[in-house]
mmCIF file of C-alpha atoms in Angstrom:
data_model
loop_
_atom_site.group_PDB
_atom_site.id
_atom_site.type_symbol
_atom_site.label_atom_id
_atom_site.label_comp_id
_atom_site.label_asym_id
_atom_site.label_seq_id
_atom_site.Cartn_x
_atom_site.Cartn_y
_atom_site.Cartn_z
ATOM 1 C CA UNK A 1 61.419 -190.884 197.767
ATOM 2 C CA UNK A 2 63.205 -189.537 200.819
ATOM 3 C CA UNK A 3 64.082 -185.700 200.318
ATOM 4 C CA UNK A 4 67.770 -186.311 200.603
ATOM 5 C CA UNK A 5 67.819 -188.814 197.766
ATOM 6 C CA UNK A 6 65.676 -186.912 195.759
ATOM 7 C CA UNK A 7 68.041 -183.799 195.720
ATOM 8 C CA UNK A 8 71.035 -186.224 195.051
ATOM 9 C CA UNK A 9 69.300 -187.394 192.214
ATOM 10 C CA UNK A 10 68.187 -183.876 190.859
ATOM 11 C CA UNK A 11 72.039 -183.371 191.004
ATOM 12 C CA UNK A 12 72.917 -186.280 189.252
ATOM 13 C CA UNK A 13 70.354 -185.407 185.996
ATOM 14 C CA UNK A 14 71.672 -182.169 186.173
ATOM 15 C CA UNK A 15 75.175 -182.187 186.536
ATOM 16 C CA UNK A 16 77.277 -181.013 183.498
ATOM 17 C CA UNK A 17 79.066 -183.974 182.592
ATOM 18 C CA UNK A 18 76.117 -186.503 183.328
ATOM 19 C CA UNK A 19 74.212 -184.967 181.001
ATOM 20 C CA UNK A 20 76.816 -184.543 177.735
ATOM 21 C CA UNK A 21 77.243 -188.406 178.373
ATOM 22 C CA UNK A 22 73.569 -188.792 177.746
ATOM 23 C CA UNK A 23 74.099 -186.048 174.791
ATOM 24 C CA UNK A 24 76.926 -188.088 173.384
ATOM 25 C CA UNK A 25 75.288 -191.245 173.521
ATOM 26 C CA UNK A 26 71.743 -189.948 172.031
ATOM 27 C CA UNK A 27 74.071 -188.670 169.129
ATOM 28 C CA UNK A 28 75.657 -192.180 168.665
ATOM 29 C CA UNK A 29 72.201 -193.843 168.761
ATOM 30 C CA UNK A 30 70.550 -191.121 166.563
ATOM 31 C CA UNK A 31 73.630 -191.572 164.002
ATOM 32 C CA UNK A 32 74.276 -195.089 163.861
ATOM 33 C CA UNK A 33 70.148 -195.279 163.215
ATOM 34 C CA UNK A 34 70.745 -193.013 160.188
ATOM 35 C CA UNK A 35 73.912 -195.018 159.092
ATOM 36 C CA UNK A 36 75.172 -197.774 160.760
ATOM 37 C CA UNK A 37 78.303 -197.154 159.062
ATOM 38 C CA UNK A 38 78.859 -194.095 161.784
ATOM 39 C CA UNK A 39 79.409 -197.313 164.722
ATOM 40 C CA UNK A 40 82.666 -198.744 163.416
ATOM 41 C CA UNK A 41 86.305 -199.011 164.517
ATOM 42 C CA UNK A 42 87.247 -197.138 161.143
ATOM 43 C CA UNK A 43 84.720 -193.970 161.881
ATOM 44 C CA UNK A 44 85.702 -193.877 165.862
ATOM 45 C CA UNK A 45 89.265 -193.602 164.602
ATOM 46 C CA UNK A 46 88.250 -190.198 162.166
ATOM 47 C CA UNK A 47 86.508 -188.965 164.935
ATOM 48 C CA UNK A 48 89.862 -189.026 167.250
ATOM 49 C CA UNK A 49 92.189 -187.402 164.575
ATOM 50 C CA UNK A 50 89.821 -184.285 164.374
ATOM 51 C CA UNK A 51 88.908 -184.464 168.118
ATOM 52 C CA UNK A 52 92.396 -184.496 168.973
ATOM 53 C CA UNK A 53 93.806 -181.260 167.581
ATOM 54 C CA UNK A 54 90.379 -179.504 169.142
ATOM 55 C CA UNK A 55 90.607 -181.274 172.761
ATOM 56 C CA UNK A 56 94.181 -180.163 172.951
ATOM 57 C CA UNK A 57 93.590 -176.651 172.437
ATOM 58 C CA UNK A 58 90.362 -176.791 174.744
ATOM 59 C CA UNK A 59 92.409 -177.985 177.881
ATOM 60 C CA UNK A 60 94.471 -175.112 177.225
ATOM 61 C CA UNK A 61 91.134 -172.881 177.089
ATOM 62 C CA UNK A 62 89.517 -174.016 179.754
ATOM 63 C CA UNK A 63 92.605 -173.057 182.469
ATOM 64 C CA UNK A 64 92.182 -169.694 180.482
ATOM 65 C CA UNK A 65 88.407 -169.237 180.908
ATOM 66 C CA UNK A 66 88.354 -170.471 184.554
ATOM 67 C CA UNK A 67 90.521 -167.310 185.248
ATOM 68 C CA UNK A 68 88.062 -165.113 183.981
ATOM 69 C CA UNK A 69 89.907 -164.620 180.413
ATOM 70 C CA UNK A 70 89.743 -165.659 176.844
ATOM 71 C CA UNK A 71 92.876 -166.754 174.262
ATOM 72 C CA UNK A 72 91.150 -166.513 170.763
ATOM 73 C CA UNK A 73 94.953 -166.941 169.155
ATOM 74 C CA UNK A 74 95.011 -170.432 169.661
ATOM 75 C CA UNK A 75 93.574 -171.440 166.166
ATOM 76 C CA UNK A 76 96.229 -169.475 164.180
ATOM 77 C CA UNK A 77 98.737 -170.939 166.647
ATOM 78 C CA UNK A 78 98.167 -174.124 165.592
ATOM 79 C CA UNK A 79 98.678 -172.890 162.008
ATOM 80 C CA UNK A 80 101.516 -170.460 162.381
ATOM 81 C CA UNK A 81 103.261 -173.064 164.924
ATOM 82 C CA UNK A 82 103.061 -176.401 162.155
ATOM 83 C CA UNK A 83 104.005 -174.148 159.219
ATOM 84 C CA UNK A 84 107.007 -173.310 161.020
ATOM 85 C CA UNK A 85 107.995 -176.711 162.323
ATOM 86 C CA UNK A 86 107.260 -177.276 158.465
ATOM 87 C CA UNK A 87 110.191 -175.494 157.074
ATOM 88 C CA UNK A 88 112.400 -176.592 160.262
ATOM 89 C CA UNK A 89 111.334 -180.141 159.389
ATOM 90 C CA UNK A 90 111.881 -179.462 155.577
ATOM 91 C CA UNK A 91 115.577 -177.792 155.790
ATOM 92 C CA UNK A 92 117.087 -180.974 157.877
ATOM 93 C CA UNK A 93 115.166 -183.349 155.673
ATOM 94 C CA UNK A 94 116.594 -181.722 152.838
ATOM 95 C CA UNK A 95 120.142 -181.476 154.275
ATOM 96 C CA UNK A 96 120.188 -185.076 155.128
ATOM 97 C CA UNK A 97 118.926 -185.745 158.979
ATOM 98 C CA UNK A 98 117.673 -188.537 159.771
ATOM 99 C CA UNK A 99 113.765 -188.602 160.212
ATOM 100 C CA UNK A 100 113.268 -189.087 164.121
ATOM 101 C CA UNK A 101 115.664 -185.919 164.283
ATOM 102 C CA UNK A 102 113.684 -183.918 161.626
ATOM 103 C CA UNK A 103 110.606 -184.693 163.700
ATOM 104 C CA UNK A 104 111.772 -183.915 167.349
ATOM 105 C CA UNK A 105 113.301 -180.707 165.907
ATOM 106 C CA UNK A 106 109.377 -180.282 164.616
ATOM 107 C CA UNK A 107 107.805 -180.886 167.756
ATOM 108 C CA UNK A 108 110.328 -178.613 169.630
ATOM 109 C CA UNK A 109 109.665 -175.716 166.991
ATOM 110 C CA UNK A 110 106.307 -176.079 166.927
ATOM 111 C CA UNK A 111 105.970 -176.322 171.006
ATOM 112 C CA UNK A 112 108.412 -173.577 171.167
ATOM 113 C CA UNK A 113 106.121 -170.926 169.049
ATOM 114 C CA UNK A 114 102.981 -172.245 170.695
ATOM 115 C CA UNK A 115 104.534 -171.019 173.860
ATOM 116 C CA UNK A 116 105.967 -167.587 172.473
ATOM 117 C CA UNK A 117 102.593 -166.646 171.087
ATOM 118 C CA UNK A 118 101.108 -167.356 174.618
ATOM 119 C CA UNK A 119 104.102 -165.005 176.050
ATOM 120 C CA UNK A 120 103.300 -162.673 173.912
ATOM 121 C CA UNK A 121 99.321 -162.608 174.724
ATOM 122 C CA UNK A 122 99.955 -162.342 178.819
ATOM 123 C CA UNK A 123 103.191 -159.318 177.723
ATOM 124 C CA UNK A 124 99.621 -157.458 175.831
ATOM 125 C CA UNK A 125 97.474 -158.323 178.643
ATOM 126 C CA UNK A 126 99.837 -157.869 181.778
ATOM 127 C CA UNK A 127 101.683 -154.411 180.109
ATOM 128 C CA UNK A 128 100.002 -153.127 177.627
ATOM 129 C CA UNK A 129 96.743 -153.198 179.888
ATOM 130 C CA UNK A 130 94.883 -154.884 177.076
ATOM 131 C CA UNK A 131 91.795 -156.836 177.643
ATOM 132 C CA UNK A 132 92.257 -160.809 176.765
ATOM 133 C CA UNK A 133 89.662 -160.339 173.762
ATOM 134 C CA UNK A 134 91.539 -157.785 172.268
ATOM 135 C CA UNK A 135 95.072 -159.099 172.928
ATOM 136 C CA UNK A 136 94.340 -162.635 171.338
ATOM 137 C CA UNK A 137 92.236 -160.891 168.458
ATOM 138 C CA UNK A 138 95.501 -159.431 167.926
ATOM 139 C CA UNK A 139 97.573 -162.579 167.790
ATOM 140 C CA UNK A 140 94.838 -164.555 165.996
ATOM 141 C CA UNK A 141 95.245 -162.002 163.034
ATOM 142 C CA UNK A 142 98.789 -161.750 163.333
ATOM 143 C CA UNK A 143 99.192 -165.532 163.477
ATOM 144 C CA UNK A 144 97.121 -165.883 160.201
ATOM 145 C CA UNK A 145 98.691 -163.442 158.813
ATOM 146 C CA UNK A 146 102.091 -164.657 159.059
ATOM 147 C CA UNK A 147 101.130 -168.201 157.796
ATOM 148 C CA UNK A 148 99.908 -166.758 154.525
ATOM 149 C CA UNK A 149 102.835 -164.508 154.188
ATOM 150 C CA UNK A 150 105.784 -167.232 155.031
ATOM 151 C CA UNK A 151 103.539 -170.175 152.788
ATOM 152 C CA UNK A 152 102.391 -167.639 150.070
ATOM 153 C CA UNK A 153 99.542 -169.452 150.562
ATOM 154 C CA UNK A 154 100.573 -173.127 149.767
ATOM 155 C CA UNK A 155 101.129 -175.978 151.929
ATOM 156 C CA UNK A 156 104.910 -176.919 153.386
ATOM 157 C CA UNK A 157 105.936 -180.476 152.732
ATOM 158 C CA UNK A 158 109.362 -181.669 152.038
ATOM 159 C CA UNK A 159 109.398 -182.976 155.625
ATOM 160 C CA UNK A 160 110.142 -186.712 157.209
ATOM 161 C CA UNK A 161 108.430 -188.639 155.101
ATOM 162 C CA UNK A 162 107.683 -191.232 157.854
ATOM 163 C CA UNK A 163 106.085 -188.680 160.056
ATOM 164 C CA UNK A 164 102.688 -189.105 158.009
ATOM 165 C CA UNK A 165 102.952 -192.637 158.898
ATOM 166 C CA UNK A 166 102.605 -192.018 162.350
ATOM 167 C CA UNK A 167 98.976 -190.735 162.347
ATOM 168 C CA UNK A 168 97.829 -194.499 161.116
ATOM 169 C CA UNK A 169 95.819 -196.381 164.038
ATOM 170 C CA UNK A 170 98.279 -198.589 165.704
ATOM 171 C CA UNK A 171 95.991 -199.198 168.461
ATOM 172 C CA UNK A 172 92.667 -200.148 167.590
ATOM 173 C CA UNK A 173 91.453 -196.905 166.266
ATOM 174 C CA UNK A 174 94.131 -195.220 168.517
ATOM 175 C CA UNK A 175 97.305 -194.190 166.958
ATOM 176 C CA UNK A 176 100.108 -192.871 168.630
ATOM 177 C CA UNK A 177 99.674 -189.210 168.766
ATOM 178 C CA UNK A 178 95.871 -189.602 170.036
ATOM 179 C CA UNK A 179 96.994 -191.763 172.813
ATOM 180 C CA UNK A 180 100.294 -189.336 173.800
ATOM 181 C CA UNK A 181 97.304 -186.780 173.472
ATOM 182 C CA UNK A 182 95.126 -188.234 175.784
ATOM 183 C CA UNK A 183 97.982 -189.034 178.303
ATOM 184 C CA UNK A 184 98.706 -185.025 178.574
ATOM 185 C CA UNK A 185 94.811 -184.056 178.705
ATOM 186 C CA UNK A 186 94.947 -186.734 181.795
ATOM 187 C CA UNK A 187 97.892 -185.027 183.383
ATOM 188 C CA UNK A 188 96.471 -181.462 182.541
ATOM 189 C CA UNK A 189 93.077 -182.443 184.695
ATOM 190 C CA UNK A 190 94.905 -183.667 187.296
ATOM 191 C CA UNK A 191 97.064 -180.412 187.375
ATOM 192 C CA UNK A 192 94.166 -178.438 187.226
ATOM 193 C CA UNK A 193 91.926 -180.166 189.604
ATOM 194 C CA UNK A 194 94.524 -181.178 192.616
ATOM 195 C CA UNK A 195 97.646 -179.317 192.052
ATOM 196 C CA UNK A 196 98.122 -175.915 193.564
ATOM 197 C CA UNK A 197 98.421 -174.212 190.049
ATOM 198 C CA UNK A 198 94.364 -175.270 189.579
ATOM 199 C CA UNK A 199 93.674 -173.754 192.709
ATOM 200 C CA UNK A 200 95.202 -170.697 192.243
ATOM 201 C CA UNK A 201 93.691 -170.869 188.776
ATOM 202 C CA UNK A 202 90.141 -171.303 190.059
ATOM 203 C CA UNK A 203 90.814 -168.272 193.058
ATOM 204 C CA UNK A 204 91.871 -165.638 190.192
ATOM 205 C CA UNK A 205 88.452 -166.035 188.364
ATOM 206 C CA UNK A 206 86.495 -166.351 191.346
ATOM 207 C CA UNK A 207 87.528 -163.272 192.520
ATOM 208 C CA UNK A 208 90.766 -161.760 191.476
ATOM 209 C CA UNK A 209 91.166 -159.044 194.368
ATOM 210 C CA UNK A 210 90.573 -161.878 196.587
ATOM 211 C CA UNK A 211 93.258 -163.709 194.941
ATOM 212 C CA UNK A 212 95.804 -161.009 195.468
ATOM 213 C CA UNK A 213 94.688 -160.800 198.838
ATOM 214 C CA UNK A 214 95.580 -164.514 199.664
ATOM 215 C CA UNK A 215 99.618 -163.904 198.332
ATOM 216 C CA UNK A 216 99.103 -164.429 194.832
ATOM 217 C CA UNK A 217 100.530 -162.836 191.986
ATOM 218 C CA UNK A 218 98.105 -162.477 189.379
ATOM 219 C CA UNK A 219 100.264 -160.818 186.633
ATOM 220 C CA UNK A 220 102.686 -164.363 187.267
ATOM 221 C CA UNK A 221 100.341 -166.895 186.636
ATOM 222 C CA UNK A 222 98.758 -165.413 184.236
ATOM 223 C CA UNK A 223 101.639 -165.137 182.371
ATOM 224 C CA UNK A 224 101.817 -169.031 183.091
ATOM 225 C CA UNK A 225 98.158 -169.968 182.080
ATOM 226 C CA UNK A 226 98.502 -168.265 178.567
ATOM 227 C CA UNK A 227 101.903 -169.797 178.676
ATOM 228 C CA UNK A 228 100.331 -173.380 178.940
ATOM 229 C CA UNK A 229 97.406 -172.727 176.264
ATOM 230 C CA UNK A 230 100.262 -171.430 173.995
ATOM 231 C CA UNK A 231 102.025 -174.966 174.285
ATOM 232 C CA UNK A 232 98.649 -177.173 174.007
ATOM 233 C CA UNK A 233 98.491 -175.239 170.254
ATOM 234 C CA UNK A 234 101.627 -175.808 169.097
ATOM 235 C CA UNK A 235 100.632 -179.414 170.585
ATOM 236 C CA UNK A 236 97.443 -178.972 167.954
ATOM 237 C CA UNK A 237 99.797 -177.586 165.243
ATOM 238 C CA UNK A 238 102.343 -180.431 165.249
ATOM 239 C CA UNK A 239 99.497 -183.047 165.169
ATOM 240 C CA UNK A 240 98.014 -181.079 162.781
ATOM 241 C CA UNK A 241 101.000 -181.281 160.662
ATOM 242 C CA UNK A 242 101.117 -185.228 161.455
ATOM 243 C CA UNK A 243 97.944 -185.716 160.257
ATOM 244 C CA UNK A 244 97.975 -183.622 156.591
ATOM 245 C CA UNK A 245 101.810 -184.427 156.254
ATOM 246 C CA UNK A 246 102.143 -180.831 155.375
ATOM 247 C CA UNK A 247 102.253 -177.334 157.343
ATOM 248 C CA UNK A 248 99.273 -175.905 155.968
ATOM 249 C CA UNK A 249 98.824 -172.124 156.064
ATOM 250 C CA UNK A 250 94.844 -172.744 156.711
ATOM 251 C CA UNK A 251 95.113 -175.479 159.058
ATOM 252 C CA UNK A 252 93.682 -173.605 162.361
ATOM 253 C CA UNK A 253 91.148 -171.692 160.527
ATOM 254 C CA UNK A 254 87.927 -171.286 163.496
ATOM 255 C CA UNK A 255 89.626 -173.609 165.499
ATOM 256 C CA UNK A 256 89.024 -171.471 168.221
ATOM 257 C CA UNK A 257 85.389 -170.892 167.960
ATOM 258 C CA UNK A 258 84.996 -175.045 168.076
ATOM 259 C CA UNK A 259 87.711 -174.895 171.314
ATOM 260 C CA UNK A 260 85.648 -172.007 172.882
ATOM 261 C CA UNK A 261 82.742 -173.838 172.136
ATOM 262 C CA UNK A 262 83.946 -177.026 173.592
ATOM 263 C CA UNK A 263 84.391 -175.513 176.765
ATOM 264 C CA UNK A 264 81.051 -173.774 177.514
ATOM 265 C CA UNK A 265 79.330 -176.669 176.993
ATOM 266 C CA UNK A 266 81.493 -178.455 178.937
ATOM 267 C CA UNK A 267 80.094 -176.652 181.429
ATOM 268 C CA UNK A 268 82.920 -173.526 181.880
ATOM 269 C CA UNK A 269 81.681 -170.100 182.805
ATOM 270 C CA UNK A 270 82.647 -167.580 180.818
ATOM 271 C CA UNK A 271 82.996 -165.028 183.636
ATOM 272 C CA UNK A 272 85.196 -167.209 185.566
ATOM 273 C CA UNK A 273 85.881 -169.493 188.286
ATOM 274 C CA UNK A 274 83.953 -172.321 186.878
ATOM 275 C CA UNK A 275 84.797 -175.319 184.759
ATOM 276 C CA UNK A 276 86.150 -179.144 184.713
ATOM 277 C CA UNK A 277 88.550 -180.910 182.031
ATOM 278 C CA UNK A 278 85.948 -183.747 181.915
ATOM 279 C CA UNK A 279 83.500 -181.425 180.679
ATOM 280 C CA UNK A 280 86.035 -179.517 177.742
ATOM 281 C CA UNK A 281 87.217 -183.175 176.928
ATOM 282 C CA UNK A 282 83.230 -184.460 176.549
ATOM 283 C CA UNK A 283 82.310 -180.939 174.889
ATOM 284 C CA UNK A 284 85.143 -181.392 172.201
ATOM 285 C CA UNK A 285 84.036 -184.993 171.685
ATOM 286 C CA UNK A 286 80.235 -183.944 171.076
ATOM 287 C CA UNK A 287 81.831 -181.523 168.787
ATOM 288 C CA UNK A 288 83.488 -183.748 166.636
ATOM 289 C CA UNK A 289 80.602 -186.442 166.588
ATOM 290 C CA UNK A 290 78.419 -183.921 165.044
ATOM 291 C CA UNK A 291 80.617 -183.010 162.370
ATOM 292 C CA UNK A 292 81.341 -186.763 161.344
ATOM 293 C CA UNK A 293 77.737 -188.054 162.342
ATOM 294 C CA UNK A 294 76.319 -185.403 159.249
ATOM 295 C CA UNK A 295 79.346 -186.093 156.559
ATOM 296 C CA UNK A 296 78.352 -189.838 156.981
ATOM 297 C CA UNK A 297 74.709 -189.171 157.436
ATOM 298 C CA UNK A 298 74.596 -187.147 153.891
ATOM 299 C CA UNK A 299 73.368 -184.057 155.418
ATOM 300 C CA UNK A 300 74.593 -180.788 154.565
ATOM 301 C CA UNK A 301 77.504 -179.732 157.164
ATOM 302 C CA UNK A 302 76.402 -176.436 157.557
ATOM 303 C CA UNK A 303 73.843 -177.557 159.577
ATOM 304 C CA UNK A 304 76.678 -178.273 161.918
ATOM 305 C CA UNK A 305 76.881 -174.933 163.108
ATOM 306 C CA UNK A 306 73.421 -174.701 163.920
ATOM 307 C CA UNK A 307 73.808 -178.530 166.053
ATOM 308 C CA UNK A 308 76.582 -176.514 167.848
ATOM 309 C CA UNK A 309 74.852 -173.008 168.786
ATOM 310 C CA UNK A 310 71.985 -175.260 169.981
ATOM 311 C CA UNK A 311 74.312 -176.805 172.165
ATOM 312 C CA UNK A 312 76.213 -174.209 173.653
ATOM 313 C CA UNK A 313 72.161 -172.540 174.225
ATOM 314 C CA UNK A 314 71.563 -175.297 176.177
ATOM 315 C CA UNK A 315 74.570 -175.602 178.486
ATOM 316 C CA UNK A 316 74.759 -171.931 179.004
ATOM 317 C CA UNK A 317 70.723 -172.367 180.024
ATOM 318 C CA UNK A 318 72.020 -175.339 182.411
ATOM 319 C CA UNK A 319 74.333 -173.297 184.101
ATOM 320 C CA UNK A 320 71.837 -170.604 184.661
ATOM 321 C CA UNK A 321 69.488 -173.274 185.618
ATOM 322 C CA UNK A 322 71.528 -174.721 188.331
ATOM 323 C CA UNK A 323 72.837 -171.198 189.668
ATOM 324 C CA UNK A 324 69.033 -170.656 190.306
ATOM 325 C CA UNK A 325 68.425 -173.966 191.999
ATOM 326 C CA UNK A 326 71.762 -173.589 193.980
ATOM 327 C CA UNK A 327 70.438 -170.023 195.192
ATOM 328 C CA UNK A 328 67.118 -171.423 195.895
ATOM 329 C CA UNK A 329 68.750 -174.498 198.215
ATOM 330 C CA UNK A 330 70.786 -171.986 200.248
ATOM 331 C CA UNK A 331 67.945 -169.619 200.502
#
């Protein structure tokens, strides 16, 4: 073979997102082997409802990681976020509004605090001079906290009672939250990948001084990338909410260990600078397999977290892996 096609096909077998296709599909195979139960319309359809919530808060990692940073908040965002769209929803229901207004008050509410928590992360980052660890530590305990104290612990129903409704597949195994979910995922790669708020996202992790340099203003788009992973959990939370029926003060619990996770082996860098929304979106869907693919296999779940931290081993080994061969080509 020809040297030139031989180092496009080295690229191909060991690009990112080839290679989680090949994961994803081994796991299908492997699964459906163990139970063919695991290849059906009615499975693919509980994979999407748990995927969904996790993809959604991914995309909003993954513009956070490519600047260098890290939002741990977003899994008590999704639950602080539905349980307050919860008692918005529950107080019109109660007072007599009609569902469809209960439920775009919900989304609005729940949208709303997604963003404010965000706000509040870049205000701790940007002002107080906190690193992003420690400023969305502080809002994932705060979050929590919060939830437990407004629910007391218990779930908050009382809402539309056709909003549960619309979680059933309408679509195949598509219903129509996981399709409107999938539509903004689309529109966030594109943003990221050929609008100019991707580029400047991908210039502040590569090198932040440089980015300064070139005209711009870190402080403001950061503000705007915590901003926009803010929203996609209060996304989470309101599908969240959609799914259960209820705001549930537990909802978000480690959801952003499983987000995090999502996008390092998508391929993301944790340092910065690196990452694709293919790669979150195929990391979250691995993610989600596994978790299903045991509960249907009868193996015990916990060996879910060990599937995962084998996973994320491997991509970060990848990455390291093609860094060297990339230095080595150049050399």
């Amino acid at each position: 073979m020809p040297r030139s096609r031989r180092g496009i096909a080295g690229r191909i077998l060991l690009d990112q997102q080839s290679i989680l296709v090949y994961v994803l599909a081994a796991l299908v195979l492997v699964f459906t082997v163990i139970n063919p139960v695991f290849f059906s319309v009615g499975v693919f359809g509980n994979i999407l409802v748990d995927w969904a919530p996790i993809a959604l808060i991914a995309v909003g990692e993954t513009f956070v990681v490519i600047t260098g940073g890290i939002d741990l908040s977003v899994g008590s965002t999704i639950t602080i976020s539905g349980v307050i769209a919860a008692f918005a929803m529950a107080g019109l229901t109660g007072a007599g509004w009609p569902d469809p207004v209960s439920l775009a008050v919900g989304i609005l509410v729940s949208l709303g605090v997604g963003v404010l928590v965000g706000l509040v992360n870049a205000v701790l980052i940007n002002v107080a001079k906190l690193v992003p660890f420690i400023a969305t530590l502080a809002t994932l305990g705060a979050g929590a906290g919060l939830a437990l104290v407004l629910t007391k612990g218990g779930p908050v129903g009382g809402g539309p009672s056709s909003a549960i409704g619309l979680s059933a597949p309408t679509i195949g195994p598509f219903s129509w939250p996981i399709i409107i979910a999938i539509v903004i995922i689309a529109i966030a790669g594109l943003f990221l990948h050929f609008a100019r708020f991707g580029r400047y996202t991908y210039a502040i992790g590569g090198n932040t001084f440089s980015a300064t340099a070139a005209g711009i203003s870190v402080p403001r788009h950061l503000v705007k990338v915590y901003g926009l992973s803010g929203l996609f959990a209060g996304a989470a939370g309101i599908m969240t909410y959609l799914t259960l029926g209820s705001g549930s003060p537990t909802s978000g619990t480690s959801d952003e260990l499983s987000a995090i996770a999502a996008v390092v082996i998508g391929g993301a860098s944790l340092t910065g600078g690196v990452g694709r929304m293919g790669g979150t979106v195929l990391g979250s869907l691995i993610l989600t397999s596994v978790t299903s693919g045991l509960v249907i296999s009868n193996i015990d779940p916990n060996w879910n977290q060990v599937v995962v931290a084998i996973l994320i081993a491997a991509a970060v080994t990848l990455q390291t892996v093609r860094r060297g061969l990339g230095r080595r080509r150049h050399s």
